[in-house]
PDB file of C-alpha atoms in Angstrom:
ATOM      1  CA  MET D 385       3.377  75.124   9.032  1.00  0.00           C
ATOM      2  CA  GLN D 386       6.413  73.071   8.140  1.00  0.00           C
ATOM      3  CA  ALA D 387       6.040  71.059  11.335  1.00  0.00           C
ATOM      4  CA  MET D 388       2.378  70.412  10.529  1.00  0.00           C
ATOM      5  CA  ASN D 389       3.239  69.237   7.010  1.00  0.00           C
ATOM      6  CA  THR D 390       5.856  66.873   8.423  1.00  0.00           C
ATOM      7  CA  MET D 391       3.378  65.468  10.923  1.00  0.00           C
ATOM      8  CA  GLY D 392       0.777  64.991   8.196  1.00  0.00           C
ATOM      9  CA  HIS D 393       3.291  63.185   6.042  1.00  0.00           C
ATOM     10  CA  ARG D 394       4.161  60.838   8.912  1.00  0.00           C
ATOM     11  CA  GLN D 395       0.483  60.086   9.553  1.00  0.00           C
ATOM     12  CA  ASN D 396      -0.132  59.332   5.867  1.00  0.00           C
ATOM     13  CA  SER D 397       2.928  57.075   5.758  1.00  0.00           C
ATOM     14  CA  PHE D 398       1.710  55.173   8.804  1.00  0.00           C
ATOM     15  CA  ALA D 399      -1.713  54.695   7.249  1.00  0.00           C
ATOM     16  CA  ILE D 400      -0.169  53.412   3.996  1.00  0.00           C
ATOM     17  CA  ASP D 401       2.166  51.045   5.852  1.00  0.00           C
ATOM     18  CA  LYS D 402      -0.711  49.707   7.927  1.00  0.00           C
ATOM     19  CA  GLY D 403      -2.830  49.190   4.821  1.00  0.00           C
ATOM     20  CA  LEU D 404      -0.041  47.297   3.088  1.00  0.00           C
ATOM     21  CA  SER D 405       0.504  45.169   6.190  1.00  0.00           C
ATOM     22  CA  TRP D 406      -3.160  44.162   6.243  1.00  0.00           C
ATOM     23  CA  ARG D 407      -3.121  43.381   2.536  1.00  0.00           C
ATOM     24  CA  ALA D 408       0.015  41.261   2.866  1.00  0.00           C
ATOM     25  CA  ARG D 409      -1.421  39.301   5.749  1.00  0.00           C
ATOM     26  CA  ALA D 410      -4.752  38.826   3.978  1.00  0.00           C
ATOM     27  CA  LEU D 411      -2.896  37.508   0.931  1.00  0.00           C
ATOM     28  CA  GLY D 412      -0.961  35.089   3.146  1.00  0.00           C
ATOM     29  CA  VAL D 413      -4.183  33.819   4.683  1.00  0.00           C
ATOM     30  CA  ALA D 414      -5.712  33.268   1.230  1.00  0.00           C
ATOM     31  CA  LEU D 415      -2.693  31.287   0.105  1.00  0.00           C
ATOM     32  CA  LEU D 416      -2.907  29.074   3.191  1.00  0.00           C
ATOM     33  CA  VAL D 417      -6.653  28.502   2.857  1.00  0.00           C
ATOM     34  CA  PHE D 418      -6.655  27.667  -0.825  1.00  0.00           C
ATOM     35  CA  ALA D 419      -3.328  25.852  -1.105  1.00  0.00           C
ATOM     36  CA  HIS D 420      -3.430  22.094  -1.652  1.00  0.00           C
ATOM     37  CA  PRO D 421      -2.677  20.106   1.503  1.00  0.00           C
ATOM     38  CA  ALA D 422       0.841  18.745   1.829  1.00  0.00           C
ATOM     39  CA  PHE D 423       1.176  14.987   1.438  1.00  0.00           C
ATOM     40  CA  ALA D 424       3.778  12.747   3.032  1.00  0.00           C
ATOM     41  CA  GLN D 425       5.984  10.801   0.652  1.00  0.00           C
ATOM     42  CA  VAL D 426       5.360   7.070   0.609  1.00  0.00           C
ATOM     43  CA  ALA D 427       8.494   5.087   1.459  1.00  0.00           C
ATOM     44  CA  PHE D 428       9.465   1.447   1.961  1.00  0.00           C
ATOM     45  CA  VAL D 429      10.739   0.779   5.490  1.00  0.00           C
ATOM     46  CA  GLN D 430      11.369  -2.953   5.953  1.00  0.00           C
ATOM     47  CA  SER D 431      10.136  -6.442   5.150  1.00  0.00           C
ATOM     48  CA  THR D 432       9.891  -9.814   6.874  1.00  0.00           C
ATOM     49  CA  GLY D 433      10.968 -11.590   3.705  1.00  0.00           C
ATOM     50  CA  LEU D 434       9.159 -14.653   2.387  1.00  0.00           C
ATOM     51  CA  PHE D 435       7.489 -16.917   4.943  1.00  0.00           C
ATOM     52  CA  GLY D 436       4.932 -19.702   4.770  1.00  0.00           C
ATOM     53  CA  ASN D 437       3.998 -23.318   5.325  1.00  0.00           C
ATOM     54  CA  PRO D 438       3.991 -26.017   2.601  1.00  0.00           C
ATOM     55  CA  ALA D 439       1.652 -28.238   4.627  1.00  0.00           C
ATOM     56  CA  GLY D 440      -0.613 -26.614   7.195  1.00  0.00           C
ATOM     57  CA  ILE D 441      -3.117 -23.881   7.916  1.00  0.00           C
ATOM     58  CA  THR D 442      -0.888 -21.476   9.881  1.00  0.00           C
ATOM     59  CA  ALA D 443       2.298 -19.642   8.911  1.00  0.00           C
ATOM     60  CA  ALA D 444       4.240 -17.133  11.020  1.00  0.00           C
ATOM     61  CA  SER D 445       6.886 -14.723   9.780  1.00  0.00           C
ATOM     62  CA  THR D 446      10.257 -14.103  11.296  1.00  0.00           C
ATOM     63  CA  ALA D 447      10.349 -10.947  13.416  1.00  0.00           C
ATOM     64  CA  PHE D 448      10.850  -7.605  11.733  1.00  0.00           C
ATOM     65  CA  ALA D 449      14.419  -6.402  12.200  1.00  0.00           C
ATOM     66  CA  ALA D 450      13.124  -3.265  13.958  1.00  0.00           C
ATOM     67  CA  ASN D 451       9.864  -2.644  15.770  1.00  0.00           C
ATOM     68  CA  PRO D 452       7.320  -1.268  13.259  1.00  0.00           C
ATOM     69  CA  LYS D 453       6.562   2.384  13.931  1.00  0.00           C
ATOM     70  CA  VAL D 454       3.133   3.418  15.168  1.00  0.00           C
ATOM     71  CA  GLY D 455       1.476   5.331  12.325  1.00  0.00           C
ATOM     72  CA  ASP D 456       3.179   3.323   9.589  1.00  0.00           C
ATOM     73  CA  THR D 457       1.275   0.741   7.542  1.00  0.00           C
ATOM     74  CA  ILE D 458       1.944  -2.974   7.201  1.00  0.00           C
ATOM     75  CA  VAL D 459       0.885  -4.580   3.937  1.00  0.00           C
ATOM     76  CA  VAL D 460       0.764  -8.385   3.629  1.00  0.00           C
ATOM     77  CA  LEU D 461       0.965  -9.932   0.154  1.00  0.00           C
ATOM     78  CA  LEU D 462       0.039 -13.608   0.166  1.00  0.00           C
ATOM     79  CA  TRP D 463      -0.962 -16.549  -1.996  1.00  0.00           C
ATOM     80  CA  THR D 464      -2.372 -19.899  -0.881  1.00  0.00           C
ATOM     81  CA  TRP D 465      -3.323 -23.304  -2.252  1.00  0.00           C
ATOM     82  CA  SER D 466      -6.017 -25.572  -0.818  1.00  0.00           C
ATOM     83  CA  GLN D 467      -8.101 -28.529  -1.879  1.00  0.00           C
ATOM     84  CA  ASN D 468     -11.849 -29.166  -1.603  1.00  0.00           C
ATOM     85  CA  THR D 469     -12.558 -25.901   0.245  1.00  0.00           C
ATOM     86  CA  ALA D 470     -11.945 -22.291  -0.787  1.00  0.00           C
ATOM     87  CA  PRO D 471      -9.700 -20.410   1.659  1.00  0.00           C
ATOM     88  CA  ALA D 472     -11.066 -17.930   4.194  1.00  0.00           C
ATOM     89  CA  THR D 473      -7.719 -16.451   5.150  1.00  0.00           C
ATOM     90  CA  THR D 474      -7.054 -14.156   8.096  1.00  0.00           C
ATOM     91  CA  VAL D 475      -3.968 -12.204   9.178  1.00  0.00           C
ATOM     92  CA  SER D 476      -2.894 -11.169  12.670  1.00  0.00           C
ATOM     93  CA  ASP D 477       0.271 -10.014  14.415  1.00  0.00           C
ATOM     94  CA  SER D 478       1.982 -10.304  17.763  1.00  0.00           C
ATOM     95  CA  ALA D 479       0.976  -6.757  18.788  1.00  0.00           C
ATOM     96  CA  GLY D 480      -2.764  -7.309  18.276  1.00  0.00           C
ATOM     97  CA  ASN D 481      -3.392  -5.034  15.271  1.00  0.00           C
ATOM     98  CA  THR D 482      -6.540  -5.777  13.234  1.00  0.00           C
ATOM     99  CA  TYR D 483      -5.928  -6.456   9.535  1.00  0.00           C
ATOM    100  CA  THR D 484      -8.299  -5.737   6.653  1.00  0.00           C
ATOM    101  CA  SER D 485      -8.483  -7.710   3.407  1.00  0.00           C
ATOM    102  CA  ASN D 486      -8.179  -5.194   0.563  1.00  0.00           C
ATOM    103  CA  ALA D 487      -8.265  -7.483  -2.490  1.00  0.00           C
ATOM    104  CA  LEU D 488      -8.866 -11.222  -3.027  1.00  0.00           C
ATOM    105  CA  ALA D 489      -8.784 -13.419  -6.130  1.00  0.00           C
ATOM    106  CA  ILE D 490      -9.541 -17.175  -6.065  1.00  0.00           C
ATOM    107  CA  ILE D 491      -9.356 -19.562  -8.997  1.00  0.00           C
ATOM    108  CA  HIS D 492     -11.034 -22.982  -8.757  1.00  0.00           C
ATOM    109  CA  GLN D 493      -9.753 -25.769 -11.015  1.00  0.00           C
ATOM    110  CA  ALA D 494     -10.846 -29.387 -10.426  1.00  0.00           C
ATOM    111  CA  THR D 495     -10.785 -29.715  -6.614  1.00  0.00           C
ATOM    112  CA  TRP D 496      -8.007 -27.156  -6.114  1.00  0.00           C
ATOM    113  CA  TYR D 497      -8.177 -23.507  -5.091  1.00  0.00           C
ATOM    114  CA  GLU D 498      -5.428 -20.923  -5.521  1.00  0.00           C
ATOM    115  CA  SER D 499      -5.766 -17.470  -3.998  1.00  0.00           C
ATOM    116  CA  ALA D 500      -3.911 -14.168  -4.132  1.00  0.00           C
ATOM    117  CA  GLN D 501      -4.687 -11.547  -1.512  1.00  0.00           C
ATOM    118  CA  VAL D 502      -3.672  -8.188  -0.031  1.00  0.00           C
ATOM    119  CA  PHE D 503      -4.131  -7.365   3.649  1.00  0.00           C
ATOM    120  CA  SER D 504      -3.155  -4.130   5.390  1.00  0.00           C
ATOM    121  CA  VAL D 505      -3.238  -2.393   8.753  1.00  0.00           C
ATOM    122  CA  PRO D 506      -2.205   1.031  10.088  1.00  0.00           C
ATOM    123  CA  VAL D 507       0.114   0.206  12.989  1.00  0.00           C
ATOM    124  CA  ALA D 508      -1.634   1.167  16.232  1.00  0.00           C
ATOM    125  CA  SER D 509       0.368  -1.109  18.503  1.00  0.00           C
ATOM    126  CA  THR D 510       3.940  -2.343  18.231  1.00  0.00           C
ATOM    127  CA  GLY D 511       6.534  -4.194  20.249  1.00  0.00           C
ATOM    128  CA  ALA D 512       9.671  -6.276  20.227  1.00  0.00           C
ATOM    129  CA  ALA D 513       9.862  -9.464  18.122  1.00  0.00           C
ATOM    130  CA  PHE D 514       6.973  -8.219  15.974  1.00  0.00           C
ATOM    131  CA  LYS D 515       5.679 -11.120  13.852  1.00  0.00           C
ATOM    132  CA  VAL D 516       2.839 -11.545  11.353  1.00  0.00           C
ATOM    133  CA  THR D 517       0.743 -14.735  11.170  1.00  0.00           C
ATOM    134  CA  VAL D 518      -1.435 -16.015   8.310  1.00  0.00           C
ATOM    135  CA  ASN D 519      -4.259 -18.458   9.111  1.00  0.00           C
ATOM    136  CA  MET D 520      -6.527 -20.642   6.940  1.00  0.00           C
ATOM    137  CA  PRO D 521      -8.937 -21.897   9.633  1.00  0.00           C
ATOM    138  CA  GLY D 522     -11.392 -23.680   7.343  1.00  0.00           C
ATOM    139  CA  ASN D 523      -8.843 -25.755   5.434  1.00  0.00           C
ATOM    140  CA  ASP D 524      -6.867 -28.936   6.053  1.00  0.00           C
ATOM    141  CA  ASN D 525      -3.268 -29.725   6.919  1.00  0.00           C
ATOM    142  CA  VAL D 526      -2.151 -30.164   3.307  1.00  0.00           C
ATOM    143  CA  SER D 527      -2.908 -26.511   2.550  1.00  0.00           C
ATOM    144  CA  GLN D 528      -0.046 -24.258   1.454  1.00  0.00           C
ATOM    145  CA  ILE D 529       0.714 -20.643   2.385  1.00  0.00           C
ATOM    146  CA  ARG D 530       3.308 -18.173   1.139  1.00  0.00           C
ATOM    147  CA  ALA D 531       3.430 -14.510   2.194  1.00  0.00           C
ATOM    148  CA  VAL D 532       5.525 -11.428   2.809  1.00  0.00           C
ATOM    149  CA  ALA D 533       4.776  -8.581   5.246  1.00  0.00           C
ATOM    150  CA  THR D 534       6.154  -5.140   4.439  1.00  0.00           C
ATOM    151  CA  GLU D 535       6.175  -1.878   6.390  1.00  0.00           C
ATOM    152  CA  TYR D 536       5.732   1.497   4.679  1.00  0.00           C
ATOM    153  CA  SER D 537       5.716   5.073   5.955  1.00  0.00           C
ATOM    154  CA  GLY D 538       3.518   7.823   4.554  1.00  0.00           C
ATOM    155  CA  VAL D 539       0.738   5.423   3.494  1.00  0.00           C
ATOM    156  CA  GLY D 540      -2.913   6.398   3.861  1.00  0.00           C
ATOM    157  CA  ALA D 541      -6.170   4.784   2.803  1.00  0.00           C
ATOM    158  CA  VAL D 542      -6.712   2.203   0.082  1.00  0.00           C
ATOM    159  CA  ASP D 543      -7.491   3.910  -3.222  1.00  0.00           C
ATOM    160  CA  LYS D 544      -7.967   1.384  -6.064  1.00  0.00           C
ATOM    161  CA  THR D 545      -8.109  -2.440  -6.139  1.00  0.00           C
ATOM    162  CA  ASN D 546      -8.802  -5.240  -8.586  1.00  0.00           C
ATOM    163  CA  ALA D 547      -8.772  -9.048  -8.540  1.00  0.00           C
ATOM    164  CA  VAL D 548      -8.334 -11.258 -11.631  1.00  0.00           C
ATOM    165  CA  THR D 549      -8.080 -14.990 -12.376  1.00  0.00           C
ATOM    166  CA  GLY D 550      -7.149 -16.678 -15.621  1.00  0.00           C
ATOM    167  CA  THR D 551      -5.524 -19.470 -17.575  1.00  0.00           C
ATOM    168  CA  SER D 552      -3.366 -17.374 -19.922  1.00  0.00           C
ATOM    169  CA  ALA D 553       0.401 -17.790 -20.150  1.00  0.00           C
ATOM    170  CA  THR D 554       1.045 -14.625 -18.116  1.00  0.00           C
ATOM    171  CA  ALA D 555      -0.831 -13.297 -15.075  1.00  0.00           C
ATOM    172  CA  GLY D 556      -1.936  -9.683 -15.002  1.00  0.00           C
ATOM    173  CA  ALA D 557      -4.091  -7.327 -12.980  1.00  0.00           C
ATOM    174  CA  ALA D 558      -4.879  -3.639 -13.470  1.00  0.00           C
ATOM    175  CA  THR D 559      -6.972  -0.999 -11.731  1.00  0.00           C
ATOM    176  CA  THR D 560     -10.175  -0.208 -13.609  1.00  0.00           C
ATOM    177  CA  THR D 561      -9.808   3.567 -13.123  1.00  0.00           C
ATOM    178  CA  VAL D 562      -6.948   6.021 -12.652  1.00  0.00           C
ATOM    179  CA  THR D 563      -5.433   6.550  -9.231  1.00  0.00           C
ATOM    180  CA  SER D 564      -6.732   9.522  -7.271  1.00  0.00           C
ATOM    181  CA  TYR D 565      -3.339  10.942  -6.337  1.00  0.00           C
ATOM    182  CA  ALA D 566       0.110  11.221  -7.891  1.00  0.00           C
ATOM    183  CA  ASN D 567       2.089   9.828  -4.947  1.00  0.00           C
ATOM    184  CA  GLU D 568       0.725   6.346  -4.182  1.00  0.00           C
ATOM    185  CA  LEU D 569       1.904   2.886  -3.207  1.00  0.00           C
ATOM    186  CA  VAL D 570       1.012   0.094  -5.655  1.00  0.00           C
ATOM    187  CA  VAL D 571       1.214  -3.555  -4.543  1.00  0.00           C
ATOM    188  CA  SER D 572       0.577  -6.774  -6.441  1.00  0.00           C
ATOM    189  CA  ALA D 573       0.419 -10.461  -5.519  1.00  0.00           C
ATOM    190  CA  PHE D 574      -0.254 -13.588  -7.508  1.00  0.00           C
ATOM    191  CA  GLY D 575      -0.436 -17.335  -6.975  1.00  0.00           C
ATOM    192  CA  ILE D 576      -0.068 -20.226  -9.429  1.00  0.00           C
ATOM    193  CA  ASN D 577      -2.604 -23.043  -9.406  1.00  0.00           C
ATOM    194  CA  ASN D 578      -1.381 -24.853 -12.516  1.00  0.00           C
ATOM    195  CA  PRO D 579       0.880 -26.344 -13.665  1.00  0.00           C
ATOM    196  CA  ALA D 580       2.334 -28.264 -10.717  1.00  0.00           C
ATOM    197  CA  ASP D 581       5.910 -27.568 -11.691  1.00  0.00           C
ATOM    198  CA  ASN D 582       9.180 -26.094 -10.465  1.00  0.00           C
ATOM    199  CA  PHE D 583       9.350 -22.633 -11.996  1.00  0.00           C
ATOM    200  CA  THR D 584      12.654 -21.103 -13.042  1.00  0.00           C
ATOM    201  CA  SER D 585      11.613 -17.444 -13.153  1.00  0.00           C
ATOM    202  CA  ILE D 586       8.825 -15.263 -11.755  1.00  0.00           C
ATOM    203  CA  ALA D 587       9.035 -11.530 -12.478  1.00  0.00           C
ATOM    204  CA  PRO D 588       6.664  -8.536 -12.270  1.00  0.00           C
ATOM    205  CA  SER D 589       6.451  -5.672 -14.760  1.00  0.00           C
ATOM    206  CA  SER D 590       9.308  -3.207 -15.131  1.00  0.00           C
ATOM    207  CA  GLY D 591       9.282  -0.601 -12.370  1.00  0.00           C
ATOM    208  CA  TYR D 592       8.165  -3.023  -9.658  1.00  0.00           C
ATOM    209  CA  THR D 593      10.370  -4.354  -6.888  1.00  0.00           C
ATOM    210  CA  THR D 594       9.904  -8.045  -6.090  1.00  0.00           C
ATOM    211  CA  ARG D 595       9.457  -8.443  -2.325  1.00  0.00           C
ATOM    212  CA  ALA D 596       9.045 -12.245  -2.298  1.00  0.00           C
ATOM    213  CA  PHE D 597       8.625 -15.221  -4.601  1.00  0.00           C
ATOM    214  CA  GLU D 598       8.355 -18.997  -4.460  1.00  0.00           C
ATOM    215  CA  TYR D 599       9.361 -21.131  -7.465  1.00  0.00           C
ATOM    216  CA  GLN D 600       8.176 -24.544  -6.246  1.00  0.00           C
ATOM    217  CA  ASN D 601       4.595 -25.414  -7.242  1.00  0.00           C
ATOM    218  CA  SER D 602       4.729 -29.129  -6.497  1.00  0.00           C
ATOM    219  CA  GLY D 603       4.584 -29.660  -2.754  1.00  0.00           C
ATOM    220  CA  ASP D 604       4.410 -25.882  -2.269  1.00  0.00           C
ATOM    221  CA  THR D 605       2.557 -22.939  -3.849  1.00  0.00           C
ATOM    222  CA  ALA D 606       4.440 -20.785  -6.351  1.00  0.00           C
ATOM    223  CA  GLY D 607       3.782 -17.073  -6.726  1.00  0.00           C
ATOM    224  CA  GLY D 608       5.107 -13.647  -5.900  1.00  0.00           C
ATOM    225  CA  GLY D 609       4.588 -10.241  -4.305  1.00  0.00           C
ATOM    226  CA  ALA D 610       5.850  -6.887  -5.576  1.00  0.00           C
ATOM    227  CA  ASP D 611       5.444  -3.140  -5.103  1.00  0.00           C
ATOM    228  CA  ARG D 612       6.193   0.223  -6.654  1.00  0.00           C
ATOM    229  CA  ILE D 613       5.770   3.875  -5.641  1.00  0.00           C
ATOM    230  CA  ILE D 614       4.276   6.113  -8.317  1.00  0.00           C
ATOM    231  CA  SER D 615       4.590   9.873  -8.830  1.00  0.00           C
ATOM    232  CA  THR D 616       1.852  10.448 -11.428  1.00  0.00           C
ATOM    233  CA  THR D 617      -1.797   9.455 -11.631  1.00  0.00           C
ATOM    234  CA  GLY D 618      -2.972   6.781 -14.053  1.00  0.00           C
ATOM    235  CA  VAL D 619      -4.329   3.265 -14.429  1.00  0.00           C
ATOM    236  CA  GLN D 620      -1.951   0.919 -12.594  1.00  0.00           C
ATOM    237  CA  SER D 621      -1.159  -2.562 -13.859  1.00  0.00           C
ATOM    238  CA  ASN D 622       1.245  -5.412 -13.290  1.00  0.00           C
ATOM    239  CA  THR D 623       1.951  -8.453 -15.427  1.00  0.00           C
ATOM    240  CA  TRP D 624       3.709 -11.465 -13.945  1.00  0.00           C
ATOM    241  CA  THR D 625       5.912 -13.252 -16.448  1.00  0.00           C
ATOM    242  CA  VAL D 626       7.013 -16.782 -15.565  1.00  0.00           C
ATOM    243  CA  ALA D 627       8.803 -19.821 -16.959  1.00  0.00           C
ATOM    244  CA  PRO D 628       7.451 -22.364 -17.714  1.00  0.00           C
ATOM    245  CA  THR D 629       4.090 -21.065 -18.903  1.00  0.00           C
ATOM    246  CA  LEU D 630       0.942 -20.817 -16.776  1.00  0.00           C
ATOM    247  CA  SER D 631      -2.389 -22.603 -17.064  1.00  0.00           C
ATOM    248  CA  GLY D 632      -4.200 -21.355 -13.948  1.00  0.00           C
ATOM    249  CA  TRP D 633      -3.549 -18.351 -11.702  1.00  0.00           C
ATOM    250  CA  ALA D 634      -4.989 -15.669  -9.395  1.00  0.00           C
ATOM    251  CA  ALA D 635      -3.697 -12.079  -9.203  1.00  0.00           C
ATOM    252  CA  VAL D 636      -4.540  -8.908  -7.281  1.00  0.00           C
ATOM    253  CA  ILE D 637      -3.476  -5.275  -7.352  1.00  0.00           C
ATOM    254  CA  ALA D 638      -4.103  -2.503  -4.812  1.00  0.00           C
ATOM    255  CA  THR D 639      -3.060   1.121  -4.502  1.00  0.00           C
ATOM    256  CA  PHE D 640      -2.769   3.203  -1.341  1.00  0.00           C
ATOM    257  CA  SER D 641      -2.849   6.997  -1.174  1.00  0.00           C
ATOM    258  CA  SER D 642      -0.259   8.914   0.807  1.00  0.00           C
ATOM    259  CA  THR D 643      -1.117  10.470   4.147  1.00  0.00           C
ATOM    260  CA  GLY D 644      -2.074  14.151   3.935  1.00  0.00           C
ATOM    261  CA  SER D 645      -1.529  16.964   6.420  1.00  0.00           C
ATOM    262  CA  THR D 646      -4.542  18.959   7.573  1.00  0.00           C
ATOM    263  CA  THR D 647      -5.039  22.690   6.942  1.00  0.00           C
ATOM    264  CA  PRO D 648      -6.116  24.768   9.967  1.00  0.00           C
ATOM    265  CA  ASP D 649      -9.844  25.471   9.845  1.00  0.00           C
ATOM    266  CA  HIS D 650      -9.422  29.058  11.062  1.00  0.00           C
ATOM    267  CA  LEU D 651      -6.695  31.677  11.211  1.00  0.00           C
ATOM    268  CA  ALA D 652      -6.682  34.788  13.334  1.00  0.00           C
ATOM    269  CA  ILE D 653      -5.322  38.208  12.250  1.00  0.00           C
ATOM    270  CA  SER D 654      -4.317  40.792  14.787  1.00  0.00           C
ATOM    271  CA  ASP D 655      -2.465  44.071  14.704  1.00  0.00           C
TER     272      ASP D 655
END
């Protein structure tokens, strides 16, 4: 009888252990299925620095110091000046990636046009001496281009954009709605149409990092490009403060979500 009681106790213990094991695994599956996906952290990688052309329709950057990584994103912040004809700017690179215009602002004063624009591309092809080229095919040889190309890791799709022009003393642009995610890249570019002057300072809002600027707006096109990485959702804005004051400008802002990992669509449980 004692032996039978011992055997019964062992069988009951096995059944309890097996039941707990199933419950634990079921709980683990539920946590995996309903957990929020993990998101990569957005990070700055490298920049070409300022490049451009004070008289012409094509401008090529210097080569990136290291070959851009496939899967990273290149963002181009640019501003241009042209006369008589509004710019229809395009961007390309030496590896053949196809760039998309994400935001464009153009101000027209008298016969002059000033633009600010954001282009981007997920890097699908890379190579040595990787350069970015800006083209203004419909304009003339007195057109002016300034730009900076920057590589980021962990960047996904475009989230929010806005384009603004004005004649106020400072240039600002803001998203019209809050960002969709906490961890996002925010970029801003602006170009100065008037006055035709040599500026002594061009600065974005606090929290932004200036990636390029040009002070000369007589014989060149003054403006700047900046970025920041945010960790909370909200309406994003940037105000460019300059000296001397402005009387005609174009500004853009764009945000990019971070890349997210995928959750398996099925999980198997076995003994």
